[in-house]
Amino acid sequence: MDTELICLDDYERQALSTLDTRYGDFFAAGADDEQTLQDNRADFKKLRFRPRMMRNVADVSLSTTILGNLISLPVGIAPTSRHKLVHHLGEEATARAAKSMGTCFCLSTYATTKAAEVAGLSGDATQWFQLYIFKDVQMAQRQIQKAKKHGFKAVVVTVDLPVVGNRRKVNGTRKANSAIDGFELPPHLRHEIIEELLGRDNSVTSKPCSHLTWKDLAMIVSASPLPVIAKGILTEEDAEQAIKAGCSAVYVSNHGGRQLDGVYSSISALPEVVKAVGGRVEVYMDGGIRTGTDVLKALALGARAVFIGRPAIYGLAVGGEKGVRRVITILRDELKLAMQLSGITDVNDIPRSLVQHESLIPRL
Ligand code: FNR
Protein backbone atom coordinates (compact mmCIF):
# COMPACT_ATOMS: atom_id res chain seq x y z
CA MET A 1 0.00 0.00 0.00
CA ASP A 2 2.47 2.65 1.10
CA THR A 3 5.01 1.69 -1.59
CA GLU A 4 2.81 3.78 -3.87
CA LEU A 5 3.38 6.75 -1.61
CA ILE A 6 6.61 8.22 -2.89
CA CYS A 7 6.73 11.72 -1.43
CA LEU A 8 5.50 13.52 1.68
CA ASP A 9 2.59 15.11 -0.19
CA ASP A 10 1.34 11.60 -0.98
CA TYR A 11 1.33 10.81 2.75
CA GLU A 12 -0.57 14.00 3.49
CA ARG A 13 -3.22 13.25 0.86
CA GLN A 14 -3.56 9.65 1.98
CA ALA A 15 -3.80 10.53 5.67
CA LEU A 16 -6.31 13.32 5.20
CA SER A 17 -8.49 11.19 2.94
CA THR A 18 -8.83 8.50 5.60
CA LEU A 19 -8.81 10.42 8.90
CA ASP A 20 -12.03 11.52 10.56
CA THR A 21 -12.35 15.11 9.28
CA ARG A 22 -12.52 16.45 12.85
CA TYR A 23 -8.98 15.18 13.39
CA GLY A 24 -7.77 15.87 9.87
CA ASP A 25 -8.85 19.50 10.27
CA PHE A 26 -7.14 19.73 13.62
CA PHE A 27 -3.77 18.59 12.25
CA ALA A 28 -3.93 20.43 8.94
CA ALA A 29 -5.21 23.79 10.21
CA GLY A 30 -3.36 27.07 10.29
CA ALA A 31 -4.55 30.29 11.91
CA ASP A 32 -7.04 32.74 10.39
CA ASP A 33 -6.61 32.97 6.59
CA GLU A 34 -3.71 30.51 6.75
CA GLN A 35 -1.37 32.90 4.94
CA THR A 36 1.64 31.91 7.03
CA LEU A 37 0.76 28.23 6.68
CA GLN A 38 0.89 28.62 2.89
CA ASP A 39 3.99 30.84 2.94
CA ASN A 40 5.85 28.22 4.97
CA ARG A 41 5.80 26.03 1.89
CA ALA A 42 5.66 28.60 -0.90
CA ASP A 43 8.75 30.50 0.28
CA PHE A 44 10.95 27.44 -0.12
CA LYS A 45 10.03 27.52 -3.81
CA LYS A 46 11.34 31.09 -4.08
CA LEU A 47 14.86 29.89 -3.26
CA ARG A 48 16.93 28.48 -6.09
CA PHE A 49 20.12 26.44 -6.04
CA ARG A 50 23.53 27.41 -7.40
CA PRO A 51 24.97 23.87 -7.65
CA ARG A 52 28.62 23.02 -8.23
CA MET A 53 29.72 20.21 -10.53
CA MET A 54 32.58 17.71 -10.70
CA ARG A 55 33.21 17.55 -6.98
CA ASN A 56 33.35 13.79 -6.29
CA VAL A 57 30.05 13.16 -4.58
CA ALA A 58 30.37 9.36 -4.45
CA ASP A 59 30.34 9.41 -0.63
CA VAL A 60 27.92 11.62 1.20
CA SER A 61 27.64 12.10 4.96
CA LEU A 62 24.29 13.05 6.46
CA SER A 63 25.11 12.67 10.14
CA THR A 64 25.58 15.58 12.49
CA THR A 65 25.19 16.49 16.15
CA ILE A 66 22.60 18.56 17.98
CA LEU A 67 23.75 19.84 21.35
CA GLY A 68 26.53 17.26 21.20
CA ASN A 69 24.26 14.28 20.47
CA LEU A 70 24.77 12.36 17.27
CA ILE A 71 21.88 12.08 14.80
CA SER A 72 22.06 10.15 11.54
CA LEU A 73 20.43 12.89 9.48
CA PRO A 74 19.66 16.56 10.18
CA VAL A 75 15.89 16.01 10.27
CA GLY A 76 14.11 15.45 13.57
CA ILE A 77 10.48 15.19 14.64
CA ALA A 78 8.94 18.40 15.99
CA PRO A 79 6.67 18.30 19.04
CA THR A 80 3.06 17.85 18.02
CA SER A 81 0.12 16.96 20.19
CA ARG A 82 -2.28 14.02 20.39
CA HIS A 83 -0.71 11.30 18.24
CA LYS A 84 -3.25 8.73 19.47
CA LEU A 85 -5.93 10.54 17.46
CA VAL A 86 -4.36 9.04 14.35
CA HIS A 87 -2.89 5.75 15.58
CA HIS A 88 -3.57 3.63 18.67
CA LEU A 89 0.15 3.47 19.58
CA GLY A 90 0.49 7.24 19.30
CA GLU A 91 3.71 8.90 20.43
CA GLU A 92 5.28 5.57 21.28
CA ALA A 93 5.20 4.54 17.60
CA THR A 94 6.55 7.92 16.48
CA ALA A 95 9.38 7.76 19.01
CA ARG A 96 10.27 4.21 17.95
CA ALA A 97 10.43 5.30 14.33
CA ALA A 98 12.72 8.22 15.16
CA LYS A 99 14.92 5.97 17.23
CA SER A 100 15.25 3.34 14.52
CA MET A 101 16.13 6.05 11.99
CA GLY A 102 18.72 7.44 14.41
CA THR A 103 17.16 10.84 14.80
CA CYS A 104 15.60 13.11 17.40
CA PHE A 105 12.04 12.86 18.66
CA CYS A 106 10.59 15.74 20.66
CA LEU A 107 7.67 14.80 22.93
CA SER A 108 4.87 17.40 23.25
CA THR A 109 3.39 18.52 26.56
CA TYR A 110 0.07 17.67 24.89
CA ALA A 111 1.06 14.06 24.27
CA THR A 112 -1.53 11.33 24.65
CA THR A 113 1.15 8.96 25.95
CA LYS A 114 2.95 9.08 29.31
CA ALA A 115 6.47 10.54 29.20
CA ALA A 116 7.80 7.42 30.91
CA GLU A 117 6.48 5.17 28.13
CA VAL A 118 8.24 7.15 25.43
CA ALA A 119 11.41 7.77 27.40
CA GLY A 120 11.54 4.13 28.42
CA LEU A 121 12.47 3.09 24.91
CA SER A 122 15.02 5.81 24.26
CA GLY A 123 18.31 3.96 24.85
CA ASP A 124 20.90 6.19 23.23
CA ALA A 125 18.31 7.96 21.12
CA THR A 126 18.16 11.72 21.26
CA GLN A 127 14.82 12.57 22.79
CA TRP A 128 13.79 16.07 23.78
CA PHE A 129 10.90 17.16 25.96
CA GLN A 130 8.76 20.11 24.85
CA LEU A 131 7.46 22.27 27.64
CA TYR A 132 4.58 24.70 27.83
CA ILE A 133 4.72 26.72 30.98
CA PHE A 134 1.20 26.55 32.40
CA LYS A 135 1.09 27.95 35.84
CA ASP A 136 4.37 29.22 37.11
CA VAL A 137 8.12 28.87 36.89
CA GLN A 138 8.24 26.43 39.81
CA MET A 139 5.92 23.98 38.08
CA ALA A 140 8.04 24.23 34.93
CA GLN A 141 11.16 23.55 36.97
CA ARG A 142 9.61 20.44 38.52
CA GLN A 143 8.65 19.24 35.08
CA ILE A 144 12.21 19.69 33.80
CA GLN A 145 13.55 17.66 36.75
CA LYS A 146 11.19 14.86 35.74
CA ALA A 147 12.25 15.11 32.10
CA LYS A 148 15.85 14.78 33.20
CA LYS A 149 15.04 11.68 35.27
CA HIS A 150 13.31 10.11 32.28
CA GLY A 151 16.46 10.58 30.20
CA PHE A 152 15.35 13.37 27.87
CA LYS A 153 18.44 15.20 26.65
CA ALA A 154 17.06 18.73 26.34
CA VAL A 155 13.97 20.81 27.04
CA VAL A 156 12.28 22.75 24.26
CA VAL A 157 10.38 25.68 25.76
CA THR A 158 7.77 26.89 23.29
CA VAL A 159 7.62 30.67 23.54
CA ASP A 160 5.11 31.50 20.80
CA LEU A 161 1.92 30.48 22.59
CA PRO A 162 0.93 33.10 25.20
CA VAL A 163 -2.59 32.45 23.90
CA VAL A 164 -3.79 29.96 21.33
CA GLY A 165 -3.99 31.19 17.72
CA ASN A 166 -7.31 31.40 15.94
CA ARG A 167 -7.89 28.17 14.10
CA ARG A 168 -11.32 28.35 12.61
CA LYS A 169 -12.31 24.72 12.60
CA VAL A 170 -12.38 22.92 15.93
CA ASN A 171 -13.99 19.53 16.53
CA GLY A 172 -15.66 19.64 13.14
CA THR A 173 -17.35 23.01 13.62
CA ARG A 174 -16.31 26.53 12.79
CA LYS A 175 -15.76 28.81 15.72
CA ALA A 176 -14.58 32.31 16.48
CA ASN A 177 -11.44 32.71 18.52
CA SER A 178 -11.80 31.76 22.16
CA ALA A 179 -8.07 32.02 22.96
CA ILE A 180 -8.10 28.53 24.37
CA ASP A 181 -7.41 25.40 22.43
CA GLY A 182 -11.01 24.16 22.71
CA PHE A 183 -10.18 20.81 21.17
CA GLU A 184 -11.92 17.93 22.89
CA LEU A 185 -10.27 14.54 23.04
CA PRO A 186 -12.46 11.47 22.61
CA PRO A 187 -13.22 9.93 26.02
CA HIS A 188 -10.77 7.03 25.70
CA LEU A 189 -7.75 9.34 25.33
CA ARG A 190 -6.00 11.53 27.87
CA HIS A 191 -3.50 14.35 27.84
CA GLU A 192 -1.25 12.13 29.91
CA ILE A 193 1.48 14.66 30.66
CA ILE A 194 -0.89 17.47 31.53
CA GLU A 195 -2.85 15.15 33.83
CA GLU A 196 0.37 14.15 35.54
CA LEU A 197 1.15 17.83 36.03
CA LEU A 198 -2.23 19.27 36.80
CA GLY A 199 -4.50 16.37 37.67
CA ARG A 200 -7.57 15.21 35.78
CA ASP A 201 -9.55 18.42 35.94
CA ASN A 202 -7.24 20.36 33.73
CA SER A 203 -9.90 22.30 31.82
CA VAL A 204 -9.00 25.62 33.42
CA THR A 205 -5.37 25.27 34.43
CA SER A 206 -4.17 23.96 31.10
CA LYS A 207 -4.86 27.34 29.53
CA PRO A 208 -1.60 28.81 28.31
CA CYS A 209 0.16 31.16 30.64
CA SER A 210 -0.07 34.69 29.19
CA HIS A 211 2.05 36.59 31.69
CA LEU A 212 5.45 35.07 30.92
CA THR A 213 8.49 37.17 30.07
CA TRP A 214 12.13 36.49 29.19
CA LYS A 215 12.92 36.91 32.88
CA ASP A 216 10.85 33.82 33.63
CA LEU A 217 12.70 31.89 30.97
CA ALA A 218 16.04 33.03 32.40
CA MET A 219 14.95 31.71 35.82
CA ILE A 220 13.95 28.39 34.29
CA VAL A 221 17.23 28.09 32.39
CA SER A 222 19.37 28.97 35.38
CA ALA A 223 17.85 26.15 37.45
CA SER A 224 17.63 23.64 34.62
CA PRO A 225 19.78 20.52 34.71
CA LEU A 226 19.12 20.13 30.97
CA PRO A 227 19.97 22.45 28.08
CA VAL A 228 17.02 24.65 27.16
CA ILE A 229 16.01 25.45 23.59
CA ALA A 230 13.71 28.41 22.84
CA LYS A 231 11.17 27.38 20.17
CA GLY A 232 9.17 29.96 18.26
CA ILE A 233 11.82 32.58 17.52
CA LEU A 234 11.30 34.69 14.37
CA THR A 235 13.34 37.85 14.89
CA GLU A 236 16.87 38.96 15.68
CA GLU A 237 15.59 40.73 18.80
CA ASP A 238 14.12 37.56 20.28
CA ALA A 239 17.13 35.46 19.25
CA GLU A 240 19.21 37.88 21.31
CA GLN A 241 16.79 37.62 24.26
CA ALA A 242 16.89 33.83 24.14
CA ILE A 243 20.68 33.83 24.23
CA LYS A 244 20.67 36.39 27.04
CA ALA A 245 18.28 34.13 28.97
CA GLY A 246 20.90 31.39 28.72
CA CYS A 247 19.28 29.16 26.10
CA SER A 248 21.55 26.59 24.50
CA ALA A 249 19.86 26.81 21.12
CA VAL A 250 17.33 28.85 19.19
CA TYR A 251 14.54 27.16 17.23
CA VAL A 252 13.02 29.22 14.42
CA SER A 253 9.34 28.35 14.09
CA ASN A 254 5.93 29.91 13.61
CA HIS A 255 4.19 26.87 15.08
CA GLY A 256 3.35 25.56 11.63
CA GLY A 257 1.36 28.73 10.82
CA ARG A 258 -1.00 28.11 13.73
CA GLN A 259 -0.35 31.20 15.84
CA LEU A 260 -0.10 34.78 14.45
CA ASP A 261 -1.21 34.66 10.84
CA GLY A 262 0.88 36.94 8.63
CA VAL A 263 4.22 36.37 10.36
CA TYR A 264 7.23 35.53 8.22
CA SER A 265 7.46 32.02 6.89
CA SER A 266 10.06 30.07 8.88
CA ILE A 267 12.49 29.86 5.97
CA SER A 268 12.29 33.65 5.50
CA ALA A 269 12.91 34.29 9.19
CA LEU A 270 15.88 31.94 9.34
CA PRO A 271 18.61 34.18 7.80
CA GLU A 272 17.85 37.08 10.18
CA VAL A 273 18.05 34.80 13.20
CA VAL A 274 21.17 32.99 12.00
CA LYS A 275 22.90 36.34 11.43
CA ALA A 276 21.94 37.64 14.88
CA VAL A 277 23.04 34.45 16.61
CA GLY A 278 26.39 34.58 14.83
CA GLY A 279 27.36 31.02 15.74
CA ARG A 280 27.02 31.52 19.53
CA VAL A 281 24.40 28.75 19.80
CA GLU A 282 22.87 26.21 17.41
CA VAL A 283 19.88 27.24 15.30
CA TYR A 284 17.13 24.83 14.26
CA MET A 285 13.99 25.42 12.23
CA ASP A 286 10.65 23.92 11.31
CA GLY A 287 7.68 24.86 9.17
CA GLY A 288 6.87 23.68 5.67
CA ILE A 289 9.66 21.13 5.23
CA ARG A 290 8.26 18.59 2.78
CA THR A 291 11.18 17.62 0.50
CA GLY A 292 14.89 16.91 0.69
CA THR A 293 15.55 20.10 -1.27
CA ASP A 294 13.69 22.07 1.45
CA VAL A 295 16.03 20.53 4.03
CA LEU A 296 19.08 21.42 1.96
CA LYS A 297 17.91 25.03 1.53
CA ALA A 298 17.38 25.43 5.29
CA LEU A 299 20.80 23.98 6.06
CA ALA A 300 22.43 26.29 3.50
CA LEU A 301 20.78 29.25 5.24
CA GLY A 302 22.34 28.22 8.53
CA ALA A 303 20.04 25.74 10.28
CA ARG A 304 21.98 23.00 12.06
CA ALA A 305 18.97 20.70 11.78
CA VAL A 306 15.33 20.93 10.74
CA PHE A 307 12.20 19.35 12.17
CA ILE A 308 8.96 18.05 10.67
CA GLY A 309 5.57 18.42 12.36
CA ARG A 310 2.59 17.36 10.23
CA PRO A 311 4.49 14.95 7.93
CA ALA A 312 5.30 12.70 10.89
CA ILE A 313 1.63 12.71 11.93
CA TYR A 314 0.56 11.81 8.41
CA GLY A 315 3.11 8.99 8.26
CA LEU A 316 1.80 7.73 11.60
CA ALA A 317 -1.79 7.90 10.37
CA VAL A 318 -1.02 5.97 7.20
CA GLY A 319 1.28 3.28 8.54
CA GLY A 320 2.04 3.62 12.27
CA GLU A 321 5.72 3.34 13.19
CA LYS A 322 6.53 2.05 9.70
CA GLY A 323 4.77 5.01 8.10
CA VAL A 324 6.82 7.51 10.15
CA ARG A 325 9.99 5.62 9.25
CA ARG A 326 9.05 5.78 5.59
CA VAL A 327 8.46 9.54 5.77
CA ILE A 328 11.90 10.07 7.31
CA THR A 329 13.47 7.68 4.78
CA ILE A 330 11.96 9.60 1.87
CA LEU A 331 13.35 12.87 3.21
CA ARG A 332 16.73 11.26 3.86
CA ASP A 333 17.00 9.85 0.35
CA GLU A 334 15.81 13.07 -1.25
CA LEU A 335 18.32 15.08 0.80
CA LYS A 336 21.17 12.80 -0.18
CA LEU A 337 20.27 13.04 -3.85
CA ALA A 338 19.92 16.83 -3.71
CA MET A 339 23.34 17.07 -2.05
CA GLN A 340 24.99 14.92 -4.73
CA LEU A 341 23.37 16.94 -7.48
CA SER A 342 24.64 20.16 -5.86
CA GLY A 343 28.21 19.01 -5.29
CA ILE A 344 27.87 18.74 -1.50
CA THR A 345 29.26 15.78 0.43
CA ASP A 346 28.71 16.71 4.09
CA VAL A 347 25.67 18.24 5.80
CA ASN A 348 28.05 20.10 8.09
CA ASP A 349 29.74 21.82 5.19
CA ILE A 350 27.09 23.52 3.07
CA PRO A 351 27.99 26.96 1.74
CA ARG A 352 25.52 29.83 2.03
CA SER A 353 26.19 30.49 -1.67
CA LEU A 354 24.32 27.29 -2.56
CA VAL A 355 20.99 29.14 -2.50
CA GLN A 356 19.82 32.40 -3.95
CA HIS A 357 16.47 34.12 -3.58
CA GLU A 358 14.66 34.21 -6.91
CA SER A 359 14.36 37.99 -6.75
CA LEU A 360 18.17 38.20 -7.03
CA ILE A 361 18.44 36.03 -10.11
CA PRO A 362 19.20 38.14 -13.18
CA ARG A 363 16.30 38.13 -15.62
CA LEU A 364 16.66 38.48 -19.36
C1 FNR B 1 1.96 21.63 16.58
N1 FNR B 1 3.05 22.31 17.09
C2 FNR B 1 3.33 22.20 18.43
N2 FNR B 1 4.42 22.85 18.94
C3 FNR B 1 4.75 22.72 20.24
O1 FNR B 1 5.75 23.30 20.66
N3 FNR B 1 3.99 21.95 21.08
C4 FNR B 1 2.88 21.30 20.65
O2 FNR B 1 2.21 20.61 21.40
C5 FNR B 1 2.51 21.44 19.28
N4 FNR B 1 1.41 20.82 18.80
C6 FNR B 1 1.13 20.88 17.45
C7 FNR B 1 0.03 20.19 16.96
C8 FNR B 1 -0.22 20.20 15.60
C9 FNR B 1 -1.40 19.45 15.06
C10 FNR B 1 0.62 20.94 14.72
C11 FNR B 1 0.37 20.94 13.23
C12 FNR B 1 1.68 21.64 15.20
C13 FNR B 1 3.98 23.01 16.18
C14 FNR B 1 5.04 22.04 15.66
O3 FNR B 1 5.97 21.75 16.68
C15 FNR B 1 5.85 22.61 14.50
O4 FNR B 1 6.31 23.89 14.84
C16 FNR B 1 5.06 22.68 13.18
O5 FNR B 1 4.18 21.59 13.04
C17 FNR B 1 6.05 22.71 12.01
O6 FNR B 1 5.41 22.88 10.81
P1 FNR B 1 5.05 21.68 9.79
O7 FNR B 1 6.25 20.76 9.72
O8 FNR B 1 3.85 21.01 10.34
O9 FNR B 1 4.81 22.41 8.50
mmCIF file of N, CA, C and O in Angstrom, residues 309-352:
data_model
loop_
_atom_site.group_PDB
_atom_site.id
_atom_site.type_symbol
_atom_site.label_atom_id
_atom_site.label_comp_id
_atom_site.label_asym_id
_atom_site.label_seq_id
_atom_site.Cartn_x
_atom_site.Cartn_y
_atom_site.Cartn_z
ATOM 1 N N GLY A 309 6.735 18.557 11.481
ATOM 2 C CA GLY A 309 5.571 18.415 12.359
ATOM 3 C C GLY A 309 4.532 17.519 11.708
ATOM 4 O O GLY A 309 4.493 16.298 11.927
ATOM 5 N N ARG A 310 3.707 18.110 10.834
ATOM 6 C CA ARG A 310 2.593 17.358 10.227
ATOM 7 C C ARG A 310 3.040 16.114 9.462
ATOM 8 O O ARG A 310 2.349 15.080 9.548
ATOM 9 N N PRO A 311 4.151 16.162 8.691
ATOM 10 C CA PRO A 311 4.491 14.953 7.926
ATOM 11 C C PRO A 311 4.647 13.702 8.794
ATOM 12 O O PRO A 311 4.288 12.593 8.369
ATOM 13 N N ALA A 312 5.160 13.867 10.012
ATOM 14 C CA ALA A 312 5.302 12.698 10.894
ATOM 15 C C ALA A 312 3.923 12.174 11.303
ATOM 16 O O ALA A 312 3.683 10.960 11.346
ATOM 17 N N ILE A 313 3.006 13.104 11.583
ATOM 18 C CA ILE A 313 1.630 12.709 11.933
ATOM 19 C C ILE A 313 0.981 11.951 10.778
ATOM 20 O O ILE A 313 0.308 10.931 10.977
ATOM 21 N N TYR A 314 1.194 12.462 9.565
ATOM 22 C CA TYR A 314 0.562 11.811 8.410
ATOM 23 C C TYR A 314 1.177 10.428 8.183
ATOM 24 O O TYR A 314 0.467 9.483 7.836
ATOM 25 N N GLY A 315 2.481 10.308 8.376
ATOM 26 C CA GLY A 315 3.112 8.993 8.262
ATOM 27 C C GLY A 315 2.541 8.033 9.293
ATOM 28 O O GLY A 315 2.238 6.867 8.994
ATOM 29 N N LEU A 316 2.359 8.535 10.516
ATOM 30 C CA LEU A 316 1.799 7.726 11.599
ATOM 31 C C LEU A 316 0.375 7.289 11.259
ATOM 32 O O LEU A 316 -0.006 6.129 11.478
ATOM 33 N N ALA A 317 -0.400 8.216 10.711
ATOM 34 C CA ALA A 317 -1.794 7.902 10.371
ATOM 35 C C ALA A 317 -1.856 6.823 9.288
ATOM 36 O O ALA A 317 -2.679 5.915 9.351
ATOM 37 N N VAL A 318 -0.967 6.907 8.334
ATOM 38 C CA VAL A 318 -1.020 5.966 7.200
ATOM 39 C C VAL A 318 -0.475 4.600 7.589
ATOM 40 O O VAL A 318 -1.042 3.573 7.238
ATOM 41 N N GLY A 319 0.636 4.579 8.346
ATOM 42 C CA GLY A 319 1.279 3.276 8.544
ATOM 43 C C GLY A 319 1.908 3.074 9.915
ATOM 44 O O GLY A 319 2.833 2.260 10.036
ATOM 45 N N GLY A 320 1.469 3.812 10.938
ATOM 46 C CA GLY A 320 2.037 3.624 12.272
ATOM 47 C C GLY A 320 3.544 3.900 12.262
ATOM 48 O O GLY A 320 4.030 4.750 11.509
ATOM 49 N N GLU A 321 4.266 3.140 13.088
ATOM 50 C CA GLU A 321 5.724 3.335 13.186
ATOM 51 C C GLU A 321 6.378 3.234 11.801
ATOM 52 O O GLU A 321 7.242 4.038 11.439
ATOM 53 N N LYS A 322 5.940 2.263 11.020
ATOM 54 C CA LYS A 322 6.528 2.049 9.696
ATOM 55 C C LYS A 322 6.285 3.265 8.795
ATOM 56 O O LYS A 322 7.155 3.680 8.018
ATOM 57 N N GLY A 323 5.104 3.840 8.918
ATOM 58 C CA GLY A 323 4.774 5.010 8.103
ATOM 59 C C GLY A 323 5.675 6.191 8.447
ATOM 60 O O GLY A 323 6.131 6.924 7.560
ATOM 61 N N VAL A 324 5.938 6.395 9.749
ATOM 62 C CA VAL A 324 6.822 7.505 10.148
ATOM 63 C C VAL A 324 8.235 7.240 9.639
ATOM 64 O O VAL A 324 8.917 8.144 9.137
ATOM 65 N N ARG A 325 8.647 5.974 9.749
ATOM 66 C CA ARG A 325 9.986 5.619 9.246
ATOM 67 C C ARG A 325 10.104 5.910 7.758
ATOM 68 O O ARG A 325 11.090 6.422 7.281
ATOM 69 N N ARG A 326 9.036 5.576 7.047
ATOM 70 C CA ARG A 326 9.049 5.776 5.590
ATOM 71 C C ARG A 326 9.131 7.277 5.247
ATOM 72 O O ARG A 326 9.871 7.675 4.351
ATOM 73 N N VAL A 327 8.408 8.090 5.998
ATOM 74 C CA VAL A 327 8.460 9.544 5.770
ATOM 75 C C VAL A 327 9.893 10.057 5.978
ATOM 76 O O VAL A 327 10.422 10.831 5.162
ATOM 77 N N ILE A 328 10.517 9.610 7.048
ATOM 78 C CA ILE A 328 11.896 10.065 7.307
ATOM 79 C C ILE A 328 12.844 9.523 6.225
ATOM 80 O O ILE A 328 13.755 10.223 5.769
ATOM 81 N N THR A 329 12.609 8.273 5.811
ATOM 82 C CA THR A 329 13.472 7.676 4.781
ATOM 83 C C THR A 329 13.370 8.443 3.467
ATOM 84 O O THR A 329 14.378 8.700 2.803
ATOM 85 N N ILE A 330 12.138 8.822 3.115
ATOM 86 C CA ILE A 330 11.964 9.595 1.867
ATOM 87 C C ILE A 330 12.760 10.895 1.947
ATOM 88 O O ILE A 330 13.511 11.251 1.037
ATOM 89 N N LEU A 331 12.625 11.602 3.072
ATOM 90 C CA LEU A 331 13.349 12.869 3.213
ATOM 91 C C LEU A 331 14.857 12.633 3.184
ATOM 92 O O LEU A 331 15.602 13.407 2.571
ATOM 93 N N ARG A 332 15.292 11.561 3.833
ATOM 94 C CA ARG A 332 16.728 11.258 3.863
ATOM 95 C C ARG A 332 17.262 11.016 2.448
ATOM 96 O O ARG A 332 18.275 11.578 2.042
ATOM 97 N N ASP A 333 16.532 10.184 1.690
ATOM 98 C CA ASP A 333 16.998 9.850 0.348
ATOM 99 C C ASP A 333 16.949 11.070 -0.575
ATOM 100 O O ASP A 333 17.844 11.274 -1.392
ATOM 101 N N GLU A 334 15.901 11.860 -0.413
ATOM 102 C CA GLU A 334 15.807 13.072 -1.247
ATOM 103 C C GLU A 334 16.928 14.059 -0.899
ATOM 104 O O GLU A 334 17.495 14.704 -1.779
ATOM 105 N N LEU A 335 17.238 14.162 0.399
ATOM 106 C CA LEU A 335 18.317 15.075 0.801
ATOM 107 C C LEU A 335 19.648 14.623 0.222
ATOM 108 O O LEU A 335 20.409 15.421 -0.327
ATOM 109 N N LYS A 336 19.897 13.329 0.331
ATOM 110 C CA LYS A 336 21.172 12.796 -0.178
ATOM 111 C C LYS A 336 21.313 13.074 -1.682
ATOM 112 O O LYS A 336 22.353 13.547 -2.151
ATOM 113 N N LEU A 337 20.243 12.813 -2.402
ATOM 114 C CA LEU A 337 20.268 13.036 -3.848
ATOM 115 C C LEU A 337 20.507 14.519 -4.164
ATOM 116 O O LEU A 337 21.334 14.870 -5.022
ATOM 117 N N ALA A 338 19.786 15.389 -3.449
ATOM 118 C CA ALA A 338 19.925 16.832 -3.707
ATOM 119 C C ALA A 338 21.352 17.288 -3.410
ATOM 120 O O ALA A 338 21.916 18.130 -4.121
ATOM 121 N N MET A 339 21.951 16.712 -2.360
ATOM 122 C CA MET A 339 23.344 17.070 -2.047
ATOM 123 C C MET A 339 24.269 16.644 -3.184
ATOM 124 O O MET A 339 25.118 17.411 -3.635
ATOM 125 N N GLN A 340 24.106 15.407 -3.653
ATOM 126 C CA GLN A 340 24.986 14.925 -4.729
ATOM 127 C C GLN A 340 24.837 15.775 -5.988
ATOM 128 O O GLN A 340 25.817 16.116 -6.635
ATOM 129 N N LEU A 341 23.597 16.148 -6.271
ATOM 130 C CA LEU A 341 23.371 16.944 -7.482
ATOM 131 C C LEU A 341 23.872 18.379 -7.327
ATOM 132 O O LEU A 341 24.008 19.101 -8.306
ATOM 133 N N SER A 342 24.140 18.791 -6.079
ATOM 134 C CA SER A 342 24.643 20.160 -5.864
ATOM 135 C C SER A 342 26.133 20.202 -5.586
ATOM 136 O O SER A 342 26.673 21.268 -5.317
ATOM 137 N N GLY A 343 26.763 19.024 -5.554
ATOM 138 C CA GLY A 343 28.206 19.006 -5.295
ATOM 139 C C GLY A 343 28.553 19.104 -3.818
ATOM 140 O O GLY A 343 29.638 19.564 -3.447
ATOM 141 N N ILE A 344 27.644 18.665 -2.951
ATOM 142 C CA ILE A 344 27.865 18.740 -1.496
ATOM 143 C C ILE A 344 28.048 17.322 -0.954
ATOM 144 O O ILE A 344 27.267 16.432 -1.278
ATOM 145 N N THR A 345 29.047 17.137 -0.088
ATOM 146 C CA THR A 345 29.263 15.783 0.430
ATOM 147 C C THR A 345 29.033 15.663 1.936
ATOM 148 O O THR A 345 29.039 14.563 2.473
ATOM 149 N N ASP A 346 28.844 16.775 2.631
ATOM 150 C CA ASP A 346 28.711 16.705 4.089
ATOM 151 C C ASP A 346 27.681 17.744 4.550
ATOM 152 O O ASP A 346 27.805 18.931 4.209
ATOM 153 N N VAL A 347 26.704 17.285 5.334
ATOM 154 C CA VAL A 347 25.674 18.244 5.802
ATOM 155 C C VAL A 347 26.246 19.339 6.698
ATOM 156 O O VAL A 347 25.613 20.367 6.899
ATOM 157 N N ASN A 348 27.439 19.088 7.222
ATOM 158 C CA ASN A 348 28.047 20.103 8.091
ATOM 159 C C ASN A 348 28.888 21.106 7.299
ATOM 160 O O ASN A 348 29.563 21.947 7.893
ATOM 161 N N ASP A 349 28.868 20.977 5.999
ATOM 162 C CA ASP A 349 29.737 21.822 5.189
ATOM 163 C C ASP A 349 28.989 22.298 3.944
ATOM 164 O O ASP A 349 29.354 21.973 2.822
ATOM 165 N N ILE A 350 27.923 23.051 4.185
ATOM 166 C CA ILE A 350 27.089 23.521 3.074
ATOM 167 C C ILE A 350 27.261 25.038 2.959
ATOM 168 O O ILE A 350 26.935 25.769 3.899
ATOM 169 N N PRO A 351 27.760 25.518 1.836
ATOM 170 C CA PRO A 351 27.992 26.958 1.740
ATOM 171 C C PRO A 351 26.698 27.750 1.581
ATOM 172 O O PRO A 351 25.744 27.278 0.948
ATOM 173 N N ARG A 352 26.672 28.934 2.156
ATOM 174 C CA ARG A 352 25.517 29.835 2.028
ATOM 175 C C ARG A 352 25.242 30.139 0.555
ATOM 176 O O ARG A 352 24.104 30.343 0.135
#
